PDB file of C-alpha atoms in Angstrom:
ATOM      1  CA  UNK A 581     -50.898  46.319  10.508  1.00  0.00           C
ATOM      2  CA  UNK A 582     -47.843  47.519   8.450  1.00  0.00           C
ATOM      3  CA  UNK A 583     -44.547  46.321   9.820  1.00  0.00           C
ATOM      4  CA  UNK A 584     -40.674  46.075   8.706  1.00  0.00           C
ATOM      5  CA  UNK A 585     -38.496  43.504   7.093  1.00  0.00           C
ATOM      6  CA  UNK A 586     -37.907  42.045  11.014  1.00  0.00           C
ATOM      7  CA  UNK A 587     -41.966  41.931  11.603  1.00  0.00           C
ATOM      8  CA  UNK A 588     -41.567  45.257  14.019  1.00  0.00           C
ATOM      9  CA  UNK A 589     -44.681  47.805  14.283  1.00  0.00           C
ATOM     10  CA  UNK A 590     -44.546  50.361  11.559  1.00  0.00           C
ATOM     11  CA  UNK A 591     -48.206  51.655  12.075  1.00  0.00           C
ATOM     12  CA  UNK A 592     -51.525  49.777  13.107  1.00  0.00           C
ATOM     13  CA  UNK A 593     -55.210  51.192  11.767  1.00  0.00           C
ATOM     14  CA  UNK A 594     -58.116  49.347  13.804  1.00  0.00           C
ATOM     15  CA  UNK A 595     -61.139  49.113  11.969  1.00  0.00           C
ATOM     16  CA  UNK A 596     -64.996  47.994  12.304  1.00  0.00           C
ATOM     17  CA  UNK A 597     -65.377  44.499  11.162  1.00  0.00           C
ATOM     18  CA  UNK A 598     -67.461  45.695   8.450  1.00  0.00           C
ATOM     19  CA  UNK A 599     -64.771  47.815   6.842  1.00  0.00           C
ATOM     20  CA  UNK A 600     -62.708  45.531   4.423  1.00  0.00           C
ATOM     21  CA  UNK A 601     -58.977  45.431   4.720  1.00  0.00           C
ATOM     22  CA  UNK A 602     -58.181  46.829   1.598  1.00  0.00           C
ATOM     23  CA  UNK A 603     -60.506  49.842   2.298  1.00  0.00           C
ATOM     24  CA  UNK A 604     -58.365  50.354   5.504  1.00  0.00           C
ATOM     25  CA  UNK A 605     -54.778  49.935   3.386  1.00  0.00           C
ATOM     26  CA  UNK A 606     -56.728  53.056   1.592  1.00  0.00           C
ATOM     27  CA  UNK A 607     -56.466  54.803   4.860  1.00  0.00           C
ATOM     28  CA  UNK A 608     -53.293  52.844   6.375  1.00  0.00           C
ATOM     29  CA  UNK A 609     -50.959  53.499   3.472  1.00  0.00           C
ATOM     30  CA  UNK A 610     -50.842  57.341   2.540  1.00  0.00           C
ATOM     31  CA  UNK A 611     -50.293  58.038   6.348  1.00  0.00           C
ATOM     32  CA  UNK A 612     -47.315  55.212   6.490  1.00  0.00           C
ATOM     33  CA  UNK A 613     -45.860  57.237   3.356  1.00  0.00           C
ATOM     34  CA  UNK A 614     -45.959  60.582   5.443  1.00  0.00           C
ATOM     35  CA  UNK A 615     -44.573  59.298   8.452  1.00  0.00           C
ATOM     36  CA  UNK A 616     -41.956  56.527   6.672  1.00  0.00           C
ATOM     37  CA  UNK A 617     -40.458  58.991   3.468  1.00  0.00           C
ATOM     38  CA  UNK A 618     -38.308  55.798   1.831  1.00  0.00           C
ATOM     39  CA  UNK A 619     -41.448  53.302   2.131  1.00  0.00           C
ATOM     40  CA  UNK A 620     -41.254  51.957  -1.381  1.00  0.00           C
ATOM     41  CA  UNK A 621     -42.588  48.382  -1.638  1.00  0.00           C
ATOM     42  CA  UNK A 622     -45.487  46.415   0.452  1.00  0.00           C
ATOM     43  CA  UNK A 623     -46.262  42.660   0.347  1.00  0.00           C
ATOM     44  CA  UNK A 624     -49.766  42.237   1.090  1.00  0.00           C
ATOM     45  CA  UNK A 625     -51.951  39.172   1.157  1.00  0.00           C
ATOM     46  CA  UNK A 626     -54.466  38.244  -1.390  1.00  0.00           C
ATOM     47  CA  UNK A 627     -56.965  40.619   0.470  1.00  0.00           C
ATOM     48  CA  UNK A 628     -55.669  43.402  -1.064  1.00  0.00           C
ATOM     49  CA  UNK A 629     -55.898  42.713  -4.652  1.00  0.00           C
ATOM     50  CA  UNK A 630     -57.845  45.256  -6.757  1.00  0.00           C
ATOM     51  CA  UNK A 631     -57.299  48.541  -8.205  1.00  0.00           C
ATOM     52  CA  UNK A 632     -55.375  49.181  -4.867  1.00  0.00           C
ATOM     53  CA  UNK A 633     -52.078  48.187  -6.195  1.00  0.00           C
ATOM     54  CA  UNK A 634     -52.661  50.018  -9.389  1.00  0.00           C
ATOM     55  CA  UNK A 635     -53.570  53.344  -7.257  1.00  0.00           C
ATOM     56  CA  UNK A 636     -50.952  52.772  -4.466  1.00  0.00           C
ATOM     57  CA  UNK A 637     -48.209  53.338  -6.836  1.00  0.00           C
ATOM     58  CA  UNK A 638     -50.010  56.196  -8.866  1.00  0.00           C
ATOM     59  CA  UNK A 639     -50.465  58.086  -5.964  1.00  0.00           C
ATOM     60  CA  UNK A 640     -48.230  57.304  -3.326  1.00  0.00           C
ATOM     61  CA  UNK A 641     -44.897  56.115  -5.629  1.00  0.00           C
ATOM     62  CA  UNK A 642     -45.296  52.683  -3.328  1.00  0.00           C
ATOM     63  CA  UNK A 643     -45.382  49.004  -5.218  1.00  0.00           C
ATOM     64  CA  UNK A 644     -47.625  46.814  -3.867  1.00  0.00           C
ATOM     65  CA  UNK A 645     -46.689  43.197  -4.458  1.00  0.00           C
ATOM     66  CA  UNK A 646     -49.698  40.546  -3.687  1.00  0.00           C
ATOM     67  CA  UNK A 647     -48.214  37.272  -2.081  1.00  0.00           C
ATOM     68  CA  UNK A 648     -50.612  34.489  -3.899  1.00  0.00           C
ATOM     69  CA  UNK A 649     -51.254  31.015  -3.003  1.00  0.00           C
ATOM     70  CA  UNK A 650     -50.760  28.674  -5.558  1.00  0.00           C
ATOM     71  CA  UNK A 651     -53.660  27.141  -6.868  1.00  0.00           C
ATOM     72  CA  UNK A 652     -52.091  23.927  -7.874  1.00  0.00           C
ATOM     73  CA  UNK A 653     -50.613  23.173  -3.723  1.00  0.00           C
ATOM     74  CA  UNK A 654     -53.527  21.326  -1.953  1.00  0.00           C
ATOM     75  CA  UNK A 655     -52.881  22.374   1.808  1.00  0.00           C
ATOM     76  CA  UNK A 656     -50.816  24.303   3.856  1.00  0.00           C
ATOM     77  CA  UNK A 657     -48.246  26.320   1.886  1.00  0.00           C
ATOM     78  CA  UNK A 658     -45.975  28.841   3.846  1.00  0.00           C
ATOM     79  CA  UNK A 659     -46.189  31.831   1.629  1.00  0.00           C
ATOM     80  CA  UNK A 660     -43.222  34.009   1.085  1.00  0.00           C
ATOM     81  CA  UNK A 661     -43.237  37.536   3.038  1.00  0.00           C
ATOM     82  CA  UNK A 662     -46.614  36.633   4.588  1.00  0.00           C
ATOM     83  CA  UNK A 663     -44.818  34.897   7.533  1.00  0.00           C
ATOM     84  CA  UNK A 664     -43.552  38.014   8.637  1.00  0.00           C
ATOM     85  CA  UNK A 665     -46.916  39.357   9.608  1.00  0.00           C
ATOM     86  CA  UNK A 666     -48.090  35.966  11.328  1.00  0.00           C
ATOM     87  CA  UNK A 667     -45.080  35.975  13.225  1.00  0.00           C
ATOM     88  CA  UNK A 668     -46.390  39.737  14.397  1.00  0.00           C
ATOM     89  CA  UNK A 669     -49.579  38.839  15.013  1.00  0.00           C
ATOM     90  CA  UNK A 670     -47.796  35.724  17.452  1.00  0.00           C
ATOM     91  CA  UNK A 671     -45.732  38.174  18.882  1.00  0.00           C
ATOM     92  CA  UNK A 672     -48.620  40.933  20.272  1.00  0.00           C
ATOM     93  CA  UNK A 673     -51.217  37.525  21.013  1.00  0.00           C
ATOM     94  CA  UNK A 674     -48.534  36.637  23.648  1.00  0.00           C
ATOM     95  CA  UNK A 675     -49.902  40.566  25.475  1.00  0.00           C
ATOM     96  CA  UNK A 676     -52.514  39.230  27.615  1.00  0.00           C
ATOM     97  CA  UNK A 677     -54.975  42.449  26.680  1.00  0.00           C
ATOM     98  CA  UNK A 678     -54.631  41.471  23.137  1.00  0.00           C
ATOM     99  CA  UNK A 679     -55.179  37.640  23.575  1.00  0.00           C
ATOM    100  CA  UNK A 680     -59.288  39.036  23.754  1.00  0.00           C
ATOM    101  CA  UNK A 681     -61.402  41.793  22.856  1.00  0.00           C
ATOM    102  CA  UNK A 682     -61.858  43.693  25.767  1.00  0.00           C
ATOM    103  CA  UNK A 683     -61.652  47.286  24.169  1.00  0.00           C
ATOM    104  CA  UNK A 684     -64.373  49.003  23.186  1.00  0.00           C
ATOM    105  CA  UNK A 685     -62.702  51.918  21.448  1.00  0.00           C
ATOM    106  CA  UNK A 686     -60.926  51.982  18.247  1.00  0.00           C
ATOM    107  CA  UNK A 687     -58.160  54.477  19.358  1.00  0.00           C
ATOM    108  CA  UNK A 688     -57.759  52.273  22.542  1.00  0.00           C
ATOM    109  CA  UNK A 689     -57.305  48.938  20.740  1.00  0.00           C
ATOM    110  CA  UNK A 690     -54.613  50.704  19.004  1.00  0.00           C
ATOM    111  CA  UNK A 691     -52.642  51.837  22.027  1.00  0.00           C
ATOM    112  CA  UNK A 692     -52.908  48.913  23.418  1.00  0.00           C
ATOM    113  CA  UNK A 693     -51.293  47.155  20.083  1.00  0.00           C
ATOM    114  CA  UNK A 694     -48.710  49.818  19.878  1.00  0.00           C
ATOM    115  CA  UNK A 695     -47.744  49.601  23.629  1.00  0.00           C
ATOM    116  CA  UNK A 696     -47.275  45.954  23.595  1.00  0.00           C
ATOM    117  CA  UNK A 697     -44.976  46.170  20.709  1.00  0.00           C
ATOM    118  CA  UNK A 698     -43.265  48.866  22.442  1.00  0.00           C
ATOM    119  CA  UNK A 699     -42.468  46.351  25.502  1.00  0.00           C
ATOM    120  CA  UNK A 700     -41.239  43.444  23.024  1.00  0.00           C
ATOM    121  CA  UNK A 701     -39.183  45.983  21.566  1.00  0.00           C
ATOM    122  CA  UNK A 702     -37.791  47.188  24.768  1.00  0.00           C
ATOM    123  CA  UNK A 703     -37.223  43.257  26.129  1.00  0.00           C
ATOM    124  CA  UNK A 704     -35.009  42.406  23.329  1.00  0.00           C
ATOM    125  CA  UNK A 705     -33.438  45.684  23.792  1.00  0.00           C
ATOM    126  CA  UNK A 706     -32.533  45.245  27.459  1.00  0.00           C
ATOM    127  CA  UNK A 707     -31.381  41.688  26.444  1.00  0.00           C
ATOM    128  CA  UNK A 708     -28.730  42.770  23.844  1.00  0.00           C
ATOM    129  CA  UNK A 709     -27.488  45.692  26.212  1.00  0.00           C
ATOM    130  CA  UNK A 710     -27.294  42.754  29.302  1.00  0.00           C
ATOM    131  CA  UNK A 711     -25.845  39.985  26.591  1.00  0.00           C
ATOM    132  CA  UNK A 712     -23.271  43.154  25.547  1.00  0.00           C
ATOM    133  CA  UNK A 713     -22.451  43.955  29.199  1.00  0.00           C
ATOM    134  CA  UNK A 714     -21.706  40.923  30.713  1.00  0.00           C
ATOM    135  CA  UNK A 715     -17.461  40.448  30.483  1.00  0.00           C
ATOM    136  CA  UNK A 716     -16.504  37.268  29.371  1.00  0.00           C
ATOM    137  CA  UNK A 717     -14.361  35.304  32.177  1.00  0.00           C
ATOM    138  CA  UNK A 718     -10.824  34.191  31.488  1.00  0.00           C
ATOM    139  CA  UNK A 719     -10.689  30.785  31.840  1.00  0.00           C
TER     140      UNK A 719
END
């Protein structure tokens, strides 16, 4: 899942369990580029360390910055970046179709993903407009 500053759906690529996260940034990344001109840095989890970084920004003119854990923190550590993500990943779990597995397709899981961020989008959208419309009273 690629997503803004704010944690908002930029583009989603479902994959097998067998295909490796960093083999699907392969795939994820040089479409994000196409549709998203100005994408020019990504902050990816340890997953994606590798030669990805190094080809990322030969290719595709994109820096890829790793967000490490520290090795010398025993414990939780919030991580820098990487809460933006989680917070995502809270955000579609509270879409009851996402909360399980119940698609069998690929493209459908995707949909599904995209159309539930599309509704969170659209509730905090219809809040500011309501919050914007309401006059304030004179007291």
């Amino acid at each position: 899942m690629l997503t803004d500053a704010l944690g908002l759906l930029l583009d989603v690529l479902v994959t097998p369990a067998s295909t490796t996260d960093r083999d699907a940034a392969r795939t994820l990344l040089p479409a994000a580029k196409q549709n998203f001109r100005r994408l020019a840095r990504v902050w990816a989890d340890g997953g994606y360390t590798g030669h990805l970084a190094d080809r990322t920004a030969l290719h595709l003119g994109i820096v890829l910055d790793v967000v490490r854990r520290h090795d010398d923190v025993s414990g939780f550590q919030v991580l820098p970046r990487r809460r933006v993500v989680e917070r995502s990943f809270a955000w579609l779990l509270r879409s009851r179709r996402l909360v399980r597995d119940y698609e069998r397709r690929i493209d459908t899981s995707e949909a599904v993903i995209r159309w539930s961020m599309i509704a969170l989008m659209n509730r905090r959208l219809a809040a500011q407009h309501h919050h914007r419309a309401v006059p304030a009273r004179a007291a």
